[in-house]
Tab-separated table of C-alpha atoms in Angstrom:
chain	number	residue	atom	x	y	z
A	240	ASP	CA	-0.258	0.153	-0.093
A	241	VAL	CA	1.165	3.340	-0.778
A	242	LYS	CA	2.278	5.563	1.692
A	243	VAL	CA	3.204	9.289	3.051
A	244	THR	CA	5.201	9.495	6.148
A	245	GLN	CA	5.489	12.719	8.156
A	246	SER	CA	7.928	12.833	10.338
A	247	SER	CA	6.164	14.308	13.663
A	248	ARG	CA	2.712	14.219	14.433
A	249	TYR	CA	3.211	16.987	16.910
A	250	LEU	CA	5.621	19.370	17.363
A	251	VAL	CA	5.848	22.784	19.790
A	252	LYS	CA	8.307	25.094	19.042
A	253	ARG	CA	9.335	28.435	20.025
A	254	THR	CA	9.005	32.319	18.035
A	255	GLY	CA	11.940	32.639	15.765
A	256	GLU	CA	12.886	29.129	15.951
A	257	LYS	CA	13.912	27.381	12.571
A	258	VAL	CA	11.664	24.385	12.148
A	259	PHE	CA	11.904	21.341	9.649
A	260	LEU	CA	9.239	19.437	8.653
A	261	GLU	CA	10.037	15.915	6.856
A	262	CYS	CA	7.822	14.141	4.568
A	263	VAL	CA	8.875	11.098	2.835
A	264	GLN	CA	6.718	9.177	0.150
A	265	ASP	CA	7.351	5.199	-0.879
A	266	MET	CA	5.661	5.434	-4.293
A	267	ASP	CA	8.417	6.611	-6.410
A	268	HIS	CA	5.944	9.940	-7.336
A	269	GLU	CA	7.353	12.638	-9.163
A	270	ASN	CA	4.960	15.458	-7.437
A	271	MET	CA	4.929	16.387	-3.775
A	272	PHE	CA	3.159	19.278	-2.204
A	273	TRP	CA	3.071	20.880	1.084
A	274	TYR	CA	-0.293	22.357	2.404
A	275	ARG	CA	-1.460	23.995	5.702
A	276	GLN	CA	-5.135	23.034	6.893
A	277	ASP	CA	-6.385	25.652	9.266
A	278	PRO	CA	-10.406	25.624	10.500
A	279	GLY	CA	-12.645	27.614	7.984
A	280	LEU	CA	-9.982	28.036	5.480
A	281	GLY	CA	-9.584	24.251	4.421
A	282	LEU	CA	-6.303	23.376	2.808
A	283	ARG	CA	-3.553	26.323	1.299
A	284	LEU	CA	-0.635	25.014	-0.770
A	285	ILE	CA	2.488	26.366	0.321
A	286	TYR	CA	5.067	24.683	-1.773
A	287	PHE	CA	5.168	22.213	-4.302
A	288	SER	CA	7.955	20.273	-6.412
A	289	TYR	CA	7.646	18.128	-9.467
A	290	ASP	CA	11.264	16.839	-9.488
A	291	VAL	CA	14.220	16.606	-7.602
A	292	LYS	CA	15.611	20.034	-6.499
A	293	MET	CA	12.964	21.616	-8.267
A	294	LYS	CA	10.311	23.928	-6.644
A	295	GLU	CA	7.327	26.260	-7.069
A	296	LYS	CA	5.339	28.895	-4.799
A	297	GLY	CA	1.738	27.780	-4.106
A	298	ASP	CA	-0.562	29.869	-2.847
A	299	ILE	CA	0.827	31.189	0.758
A	300	PRO	CA	4.543	30.921	0.543
A	301	GLU	CA	5.678	33.798	2.594
A	302	GLY	CA	7.565	32.648	5.596
A	303	TYR	CA	8.530	29.592	4.534
A	304	SER	CA	11.311	27.483	2.212
A	305	VAL	CA	11.304	23.906	0.930
A	306	SER	CA	14.222	21.417	-0.040
A	307	ARG	CA	14.016	18.538	-2.158
A	308	GLU	CA	17.276	16.751	-2.411
A	309	LYS	CA	16.013	13.357	-2.881
A	310	LYS	CA	13.112	12.316	-5.264
A	311	GLU	CA	11.291	10.628	-2.078
A	312	ARG	CA	11.477	13.334	0.786
A	313	PHE	CA	10.420	16.807	0.614
A	314	SER	CA	11.309	19.201	3.786
A	315	LEU	CA	9.152	22.236	4.479
A	316	ILE	CA	11.310	24.893	6.523
A	317	LEU	CA	9.733	27.442	8.744
A	318	GLU	CA	12.859	30.045	8.792
A	319	SER	CA	11.978	31.821	11.662
A	320	ALA	CA	8.599	30.641	13.504
A	321	SER	CA	5.752	32.888	14.248
A	322	THR	CA	2.971	32.236	16.552
A	323	ASN	CA	0.290	32.408	13.010
A	324	GLN	CA	2.085	29.699	11.629
A	325	THR	CA	0.840	27.253	14.498
A	326	SER	CA	-1.481	24.886	12.164
A	327	MET	CA	-1.750	21.646	10.854
A	328	TYR	CA	0.520	20.672	8.039
A	329	LEU	CA	-0.228	17.945	5.528
A	330	CYS	CA	1.939	16.636	2.844
A	331	ALA	CA	1.093	14.886	-0.065
A	332	SER	CA	2.300	13.141	-3.249
A	333	SER	CA	1.110	12.156	-6.744
A	334	SER	CA	2.424	10.682	-9.669
A	335	VAL	CA	4.137	12.056	-12.935
A	336	GLY	CA	1.864	14.374	-14.962
A	337	PRO	CA	-0.504	17.289	-14.734
A	338	TYR	CA	-1.204	17.716	-10.884
A	339	SER	CA	-4.877	18.695	-11.600
A	340	ASN	CA	-5.795	14.677	-12.864
A	341	GLN	CA	-3.494	13.534	-10.097
A	342	PRO	CA	-4.984	11.873	-7.189
A	343	GLN	CA	-2.969	13.186	-4.310
A	344	HIS	CA	-1.904	10.686	-1.821
A	345	PHE	CA	-1.531	12.457	1.990
A	346	GLY	CA	0.227	12.288	4.929
A	347	ASP	CA	-1.381	12.285	8.634
A	348	GLY	CA	-0.441	15.546	9.026
A	349	THR	CA	1.886	17.613	11.708
A	350	ARG	CA	-0.172	19.701	14.009
A	351	LEU	CA	2.716	22.608	14.876
A	352	SER	CA	2.066	24.820	17.845
A	353	ILE	CA	4.351	27.581	17.836
A	354	LEU	CA	4.755	29.252	21.575
B	202	ALA	CA	-11.037	32.736	-11.255
B	203	GLN	CA	-11.681	29.024	-10.469
B	204	SER	CA	-13.472	28.176	-7.341
B	205	VAL	CA	-14.881	25.102	-5.468
B	206	THR	CA	-17.908	25.993	-3.063
B	207	GLN	CA	-18.931	23.699	-0.306
B	208	PRO	CA	-22.363	25.419	1.190
B	209	ASP	CA	-22.485	23.317	4.323
B	210	ILE	CA	-19.416	23.630	7.097
B	211	HIS	CA	-21.560	21.086	9.002
B	212	ILE	CA	-24.014	18.552	8.461
B	213	THR	CA	-25.613	16.120	11.012
B	214	VAL	CA	-27.732	13.042	10.008
B	215	SER	CA	-28.583	9.768	11.555
B	216	GLU	CA	-27.207	6.678	11.276
B	217	GLY	CA	-28.913	4.601	8.503
B	218	ALA	CA	-29.881	7.651	6.962
B	219	SER	CA	-28.694	8.898	3.244
B	220	LEU	CA	-26.308	11.257	2.922
B	221	GLU	CA	-25.950	14.116	0.094
B	222	LEU	CA	-22.957	16.529	0.383
B	223	ARG	CA	-23.001	19.219	-1.959
B	224	CYS	CA	-20.128	20.630	-4.040
B	225	ASN	CA	-20.393	23.520	-6.447
B	226	TYR	CA	-17.343	24.516	-9.014
B	227	SER	CA	-16.832	27.642	-10.997
B	228	TYR	CA	-14.354	26.993	-14.105
B	229	GLY	CA	-15.149	27.463	-17.871
B	230	ALA	CA	-14.306	23.816	-18.672
B	231	THR	CA	-15.065	20.574	-17.455
B	232	PRO	CA	-12.741	20.009	-14.976
B	233	TYR	CA	-11.166	17.055	-13.331
B	234	LEU	CA	-13.056	16.384	-9.714
B	235	PHE	CA	-12.326	14.740	-6.180
B	236	TRP	CA	-13.820	13.890	-3.568
B	237	TYR	CA	-11.745	13.222	-0.316
B	238	VAL	CA	-12.495	12.287	3.108
B	239	GLN	CA	-10.503	13.291	6.346
B	240	SER	CA	-10.600	10.869	9.450
B	241	PRO	CA	-9.965	12.818	12.966
B	242	GLY	CA	-6.112	13.485	13.138
B	243	GLN	CA	-5.563	11.582	10.105
B	244	GLY	CA	-4.776	12.994	6.335
B	245	LEU	CA	-6.897	13.041	3.466
B	246	GLN	CA	-7.865	9.746	1.619
B	247	LEU	CA	-9.216	9.786	-1.861
B	248	LEU	CA	-13.165	9.102	-1.961
B	249	LEU	CA	-13.671	8.767	-5.889
B	250	LYS	CA	-12.488	10.616	-9.102
B	251	TYR	CA	-14.491	11.937	-11.901
B	252	PHE	CA	-12.498	12.547	-15.103
B	253	SER	CA	-15.368	11.595	-18.265
B	254	GLY	CA	-17.764	9.241	-19.165
B	255	ASP	CA	-20.160	8.280	-17.339
B	256	THR	CA	-21.254	11.076	-14.629
B	257	LEU	CA	-22.087	8.868	-12.131
B	258	VAL	CA	-18.871	7.674	-10.209
B	259	GLN	CA	-18.580	4.803	-7.377
B	260	GLY	CA	-16.280	5.417	-4.879
B	261	ILE	CA	-14.669	3.402	-1.858
B	262	LYS	CA	-16.553	2.737	1.348
B	263	GLY	CA	-20.228	3.213	-0.187
B	264	PHE	CA	-20.072	6.515	-1.529
B	265	GLU	CA	-20.888	7.752	-5.132
B	266	ALA	CA	-21.088	11.277	-6.506
B	267	GLU	CA	-22.857	12.700	-9.472
B	268	PHE	CA	-21.211	15.012	-12.140
B	269	LYS	CA	-24.183	17.764	-13.296
B	270	ARG	CA	-22.449	20.101	-15.940
B	271	SER	CA	-25.514	22.188	-15.883
B	272	GLN	CA	-25.249	22.775	-12.184
B	273	SER	CA	-21.446	22.778	-11.808
B	274	SER	CA	-22.052	20.206	-9.170
B	275	PHE	CA	-20.179	17.218	-8.219
B	276	ASN	CA	-22.453	16.160	-5.193
B	277	LEU	CA	-21.571	13.011	-3.063
B	278	ARG	CA	-24.164	10.553	-2.170
B	279	LYS	CA	-24.583	7.581	0.674
B	280	PRO	CA	-27.851	5.427	0.689
B	281	SER	CA	-27.223	4.878	4.675
B	282	VAL	CA	-24.604	6.245	6.826
B	283	HIS	CA	-22.515	4.264	9.179
B	284	TRP	CA	-21.104	6.306	12.466
B	285	SER	CA	-17.657	5.367	11.306
B	286	ASP	CA	-18.352	8.056	8.228
B	287	ALA	CA	-18.170	10.855	10.843
B	288	ALA	CA	-15.265	12.769	9.100
B	289	GLU	CA	-14.433	15.942	7.209
B	290	TYR	CA	-15.353	15.589	3.840
B	291	PHE	CA	-13.538	17.769	0.827
B	292	CYS	CA	-14.286	18.427	-2.860
B	293	ALA	CA	-11.536	19.327	-4.949
B	294	VAL	CA	-11.399	20.808	-8.688
B	295	GLY	CA	-8.316	19.967	-10.822
B	296	VAL	CA	-7.964	22.963	-13.586
B	297	PHE	CA	-5.959	22.693	-16.754
B	298	ALA	CA	-5.588	25.515	-18.966
B	299	ASN	CA	-3.478	28.444	-20.158
B	300	ARG	CA	-0.450	27.379	-18.047
B	301	ASP	CA	-2.558	26.422	-14.898
B	302	ASP	CA	-2.386	23.561	-13.480
B	303	LYS	CA	-3.461	22.857	-10.039
B	304	ILE	CA	-6.222	21.246	-7.773
B	305	ILE	CA	-8.521	23.781	-5.655
B	306	PHE	CA	-9.984	22.093	-2.347
B	307	GLY	CA	-13.078	23.588	-1.193
B	308	LYS	CA	-12.926	24.155	2.637
B	309	GLY	CA	-14.860	21.303	3.777
B	310	THR	CA	-17.962	19.794	5.151
B	311	ARG	CA	-17.846	18.256	8.640
B	312	LEU	CA	-20.434	15.024	8.758
B	313	HIS	CA	-21.597	14.453	12.377
B	314	ILE	CA	-23.913	10.962	12.852
B	315	LEU	CA	-26.302	10.583	15.462
B	316	PRO	CA	-26.716	7.011	16.779
């Protein structure tokens, strides 16, 4: 069965810290995504990547960066965490081709709290 | 601009009753259409998808959805809900035109089941 694994289910960090969220998929997928999910706002795309070392900004990239050094791993980085980045973060992957017609496979999420 | 609307934020039904969750989209062409479910504490799981052909599609867990082009809708249905269906449901639309290639998620409908 396909699997997207996020390294932490819950994470608590302090304002100003640099935070790393890790995501690994075992499906050999080319496309990977990072979303944040907030009540009433649904899923919002932060960054995505269609290949190793490639990245594209999503709808809300400010305050975030990403890294994709290997095909199976996509990291989200909060350069200097702020309280408004407290949220649920979801990683997803999909196979090669247009994003629009590929079902996405999601990890279980990381609930991040910034104090 | 493309958009996805799930008009109902919360829906409550009794166990054994039928269910219909609404989804409307705004897009100039026929999009790719998806329904995902998110159980508490988990990521999103694909229920079903529509790309073309028969407008009534069957999914997992006994769900089905019907694409109605004239109404720009893709409503999710289940004839008899089970307590385990309590979750949040997301409609998503894939758009691929004019260099746009993305999936847009609705804000979700939370389903509550009465015993």
